[in-house]
PDB file of C-alpha atoms in Angstrom:
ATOM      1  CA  UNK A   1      -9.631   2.777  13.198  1.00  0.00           C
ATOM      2  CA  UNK A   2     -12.519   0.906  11.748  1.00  0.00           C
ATOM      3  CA  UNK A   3     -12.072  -2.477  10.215  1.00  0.00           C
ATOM      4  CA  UNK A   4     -13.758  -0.821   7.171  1.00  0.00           C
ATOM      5  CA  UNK A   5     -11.154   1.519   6.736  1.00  0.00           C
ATOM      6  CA  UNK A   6      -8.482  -0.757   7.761  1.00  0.00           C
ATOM      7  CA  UNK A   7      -9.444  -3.554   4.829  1.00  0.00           C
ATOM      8  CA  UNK A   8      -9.439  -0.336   2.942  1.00  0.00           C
ATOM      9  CA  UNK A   9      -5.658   0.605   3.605  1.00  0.00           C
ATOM     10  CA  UNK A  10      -4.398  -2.645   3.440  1.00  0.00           C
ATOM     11  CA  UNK A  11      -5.977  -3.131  -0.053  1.00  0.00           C
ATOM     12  CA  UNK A  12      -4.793   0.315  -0.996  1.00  0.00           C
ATOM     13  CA  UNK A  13      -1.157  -0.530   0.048  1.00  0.00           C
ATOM     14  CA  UNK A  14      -1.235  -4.068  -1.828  1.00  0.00           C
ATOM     15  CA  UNK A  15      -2.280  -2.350  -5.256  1.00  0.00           C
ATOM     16  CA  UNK A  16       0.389   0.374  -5.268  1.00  0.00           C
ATOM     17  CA  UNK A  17       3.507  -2.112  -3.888  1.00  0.00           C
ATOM     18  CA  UNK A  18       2.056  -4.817  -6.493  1.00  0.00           C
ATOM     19  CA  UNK A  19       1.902  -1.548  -9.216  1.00  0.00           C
ATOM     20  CA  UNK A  20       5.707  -0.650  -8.185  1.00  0.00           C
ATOM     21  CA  UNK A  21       6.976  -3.773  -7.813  1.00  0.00           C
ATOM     22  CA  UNK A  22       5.642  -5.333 -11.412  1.00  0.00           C
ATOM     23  CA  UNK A  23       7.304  -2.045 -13.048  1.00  0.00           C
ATOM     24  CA  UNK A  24      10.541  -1.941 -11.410  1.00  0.00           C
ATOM     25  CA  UNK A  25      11.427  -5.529 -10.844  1.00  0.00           C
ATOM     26  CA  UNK A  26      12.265  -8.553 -12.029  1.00  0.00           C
ATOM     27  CA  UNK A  27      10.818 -11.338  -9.992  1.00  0.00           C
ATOM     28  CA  UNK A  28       7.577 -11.608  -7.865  1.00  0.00           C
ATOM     29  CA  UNK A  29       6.226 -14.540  -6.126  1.00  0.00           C
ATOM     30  CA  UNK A  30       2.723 -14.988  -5.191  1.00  0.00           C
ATOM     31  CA  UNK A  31       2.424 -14.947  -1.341  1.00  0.00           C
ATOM     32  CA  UNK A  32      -0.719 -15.351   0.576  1.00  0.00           C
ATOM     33  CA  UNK A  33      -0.502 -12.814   3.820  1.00  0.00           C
ATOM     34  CA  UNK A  34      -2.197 -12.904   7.183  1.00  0.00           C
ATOM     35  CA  UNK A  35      -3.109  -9.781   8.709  1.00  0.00           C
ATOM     36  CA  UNK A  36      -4.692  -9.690  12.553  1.00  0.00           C
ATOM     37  CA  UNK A  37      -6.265  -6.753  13.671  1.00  0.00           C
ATOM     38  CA  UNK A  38      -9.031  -6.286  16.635  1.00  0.00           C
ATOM     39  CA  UNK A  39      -9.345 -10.131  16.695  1.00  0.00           C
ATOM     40  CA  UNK A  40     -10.383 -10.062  12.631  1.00  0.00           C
ATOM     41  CA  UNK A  41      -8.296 -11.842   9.826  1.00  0.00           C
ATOM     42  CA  UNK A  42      -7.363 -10.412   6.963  1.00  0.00           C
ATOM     43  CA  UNK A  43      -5.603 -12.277   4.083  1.00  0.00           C
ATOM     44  CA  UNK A  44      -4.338 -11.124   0.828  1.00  0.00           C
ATOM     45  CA  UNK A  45      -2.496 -12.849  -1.890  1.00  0.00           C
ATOM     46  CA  UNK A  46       0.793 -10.477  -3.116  1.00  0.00           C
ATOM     47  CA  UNK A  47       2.383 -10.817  -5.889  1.00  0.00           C
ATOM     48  CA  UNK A  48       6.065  -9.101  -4.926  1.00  0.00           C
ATOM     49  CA  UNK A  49       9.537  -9.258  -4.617  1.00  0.00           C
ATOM     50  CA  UNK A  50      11.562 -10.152  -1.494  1.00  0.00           C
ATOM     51  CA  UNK A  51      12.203  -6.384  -0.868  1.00  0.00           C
ATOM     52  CA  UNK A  52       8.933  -5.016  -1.771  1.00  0.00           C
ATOM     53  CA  UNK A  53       7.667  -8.300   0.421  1.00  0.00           C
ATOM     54  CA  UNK A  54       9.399  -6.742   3.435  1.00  0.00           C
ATOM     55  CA  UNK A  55       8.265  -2.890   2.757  1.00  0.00           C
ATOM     56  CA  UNK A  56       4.635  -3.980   2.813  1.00  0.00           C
ATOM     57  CA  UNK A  57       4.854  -6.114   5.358  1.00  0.00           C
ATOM     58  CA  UNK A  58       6.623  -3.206   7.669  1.00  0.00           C
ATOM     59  CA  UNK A  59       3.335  -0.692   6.619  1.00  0.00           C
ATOM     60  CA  UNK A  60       1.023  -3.473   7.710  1.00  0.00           C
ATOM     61  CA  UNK A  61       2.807  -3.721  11.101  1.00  0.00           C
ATOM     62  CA  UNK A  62       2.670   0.104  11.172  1.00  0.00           C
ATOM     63  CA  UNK A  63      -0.484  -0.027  10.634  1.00  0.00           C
ATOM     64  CA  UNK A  64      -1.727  -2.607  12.904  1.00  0.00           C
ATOM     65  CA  UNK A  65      -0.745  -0.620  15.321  1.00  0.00           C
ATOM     66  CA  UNK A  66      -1.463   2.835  14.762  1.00  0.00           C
ATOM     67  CA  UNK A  67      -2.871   4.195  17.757  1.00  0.00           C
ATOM     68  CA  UNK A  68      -5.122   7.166  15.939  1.00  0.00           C
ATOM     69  CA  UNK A  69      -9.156   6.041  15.876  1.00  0.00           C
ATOM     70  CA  UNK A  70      -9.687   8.495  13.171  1.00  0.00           C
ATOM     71  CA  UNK A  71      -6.330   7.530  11.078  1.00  0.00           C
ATOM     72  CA  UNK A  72      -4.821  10.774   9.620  1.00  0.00           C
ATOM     73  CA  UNK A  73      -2.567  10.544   6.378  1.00  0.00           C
ATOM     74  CA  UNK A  74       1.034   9.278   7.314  1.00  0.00           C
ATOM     75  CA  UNK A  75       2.270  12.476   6.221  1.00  0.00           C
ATOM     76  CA  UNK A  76       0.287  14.540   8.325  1.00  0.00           C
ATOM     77  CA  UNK A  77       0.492  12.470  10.966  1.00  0.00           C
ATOM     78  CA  UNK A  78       1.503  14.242  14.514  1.00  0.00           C
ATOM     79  CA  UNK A  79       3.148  11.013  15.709  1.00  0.00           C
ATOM     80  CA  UNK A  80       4.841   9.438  12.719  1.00  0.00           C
ATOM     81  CA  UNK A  81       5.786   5.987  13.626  1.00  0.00           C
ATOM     82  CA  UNK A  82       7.740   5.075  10.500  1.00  0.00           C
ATOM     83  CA  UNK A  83      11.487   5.190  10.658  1.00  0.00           C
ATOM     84  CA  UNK A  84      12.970   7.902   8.574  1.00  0.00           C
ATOM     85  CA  UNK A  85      14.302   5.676   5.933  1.00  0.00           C
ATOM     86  CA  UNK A  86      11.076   3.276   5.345  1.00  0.00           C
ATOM     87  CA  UNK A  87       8.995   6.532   5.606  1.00  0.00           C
ATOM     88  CA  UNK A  88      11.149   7.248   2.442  1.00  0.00           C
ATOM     89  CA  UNK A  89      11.039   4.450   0.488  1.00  0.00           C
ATOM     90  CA  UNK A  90       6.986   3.268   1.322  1.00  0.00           C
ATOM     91  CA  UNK A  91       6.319   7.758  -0.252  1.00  0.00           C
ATOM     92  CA  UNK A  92       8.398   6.632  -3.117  1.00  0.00           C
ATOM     93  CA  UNK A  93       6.093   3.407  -4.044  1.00  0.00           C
ATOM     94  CA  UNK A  94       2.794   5.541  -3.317  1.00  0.00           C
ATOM     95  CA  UNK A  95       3.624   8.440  -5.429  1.00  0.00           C
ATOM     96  CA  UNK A  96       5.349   6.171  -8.640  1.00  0.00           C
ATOM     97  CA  UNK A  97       1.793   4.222  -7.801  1.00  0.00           C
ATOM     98  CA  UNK A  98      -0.517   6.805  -7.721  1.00  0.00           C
ATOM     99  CA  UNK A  99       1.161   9.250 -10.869  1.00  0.00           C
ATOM    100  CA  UNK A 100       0.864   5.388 -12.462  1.00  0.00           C
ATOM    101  CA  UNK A 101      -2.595   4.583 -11.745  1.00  0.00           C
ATOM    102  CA  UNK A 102      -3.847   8.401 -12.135  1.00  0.00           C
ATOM    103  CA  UNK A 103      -2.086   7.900 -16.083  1.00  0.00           C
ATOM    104  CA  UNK A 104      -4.460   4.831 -16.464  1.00  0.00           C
ATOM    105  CA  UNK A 105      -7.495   6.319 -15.726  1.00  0.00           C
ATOM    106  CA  UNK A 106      -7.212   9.649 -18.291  1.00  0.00           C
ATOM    107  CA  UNK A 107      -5.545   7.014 -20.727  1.00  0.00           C
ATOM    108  CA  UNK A 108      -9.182   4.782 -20.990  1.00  0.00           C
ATOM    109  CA  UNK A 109     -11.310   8.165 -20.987  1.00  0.00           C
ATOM    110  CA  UNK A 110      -9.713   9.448 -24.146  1.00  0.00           C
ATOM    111  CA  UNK A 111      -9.654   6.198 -25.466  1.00  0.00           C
ATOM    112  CA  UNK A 112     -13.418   5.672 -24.916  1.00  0.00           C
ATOM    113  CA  UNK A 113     -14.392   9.692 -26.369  1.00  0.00           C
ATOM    114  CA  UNK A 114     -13.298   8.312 -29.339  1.00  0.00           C
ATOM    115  CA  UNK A 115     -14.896   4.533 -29.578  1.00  0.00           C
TER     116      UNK A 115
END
């Protein structure tokens, strides 16, 4: 995978867990985050809970280390290498994120047909 498209992911996962998390719970810390990959540093500052802190941090490792040079979408993929569980809970975050984001966008285009 390209660094391009790897910055790309990783940004992509830290706006739908920081979506998720700021809707469904209580308490987020700022964190800055480290992320090593091809000998290139990556760091992002998250703003999550412990649990969501963990999730994201399991996708990045996931990530990191998926073995595809043209990455396909997890759910597509031939070789899934997320446990069945975290596979579960990571589609559950993405799809509340996206449906939440998607809302957004159509929300500020009929707002701005009529300003």
């Amino acid at each position: 995978m390209t660094l391009e498209k790897f910055e790309l992911e990783i940004k992509t996962l830290k706006t739908f867990y920081e979506h998720y998390c700021k809707d469904k719970h209580e308490i987020q810390v700022k964190i800055h985050s480290n992320i090593e990959y091809k000998s290139n540093s990556f760091t992002l500052e998250l703003n999550l809970c412990q649990n969501c802190q963990k999730a994201i941090n399991y996708s990045f490792k996931k990530l990191r280390f998926c073995h595809h040079e043209i990455k396909p979408r997890c759910r597509k993929c031939p070789n899934p290498c997320y446990e069945k569980q975290n596979w579960k809970e990571t589609a559950k975050v993405m799809k509340y994120s996206a449906i939440k984001l998607s809302l957004g966008k159509i929300k500020s285009r009929v707002i701005n047909l009529f300003n």
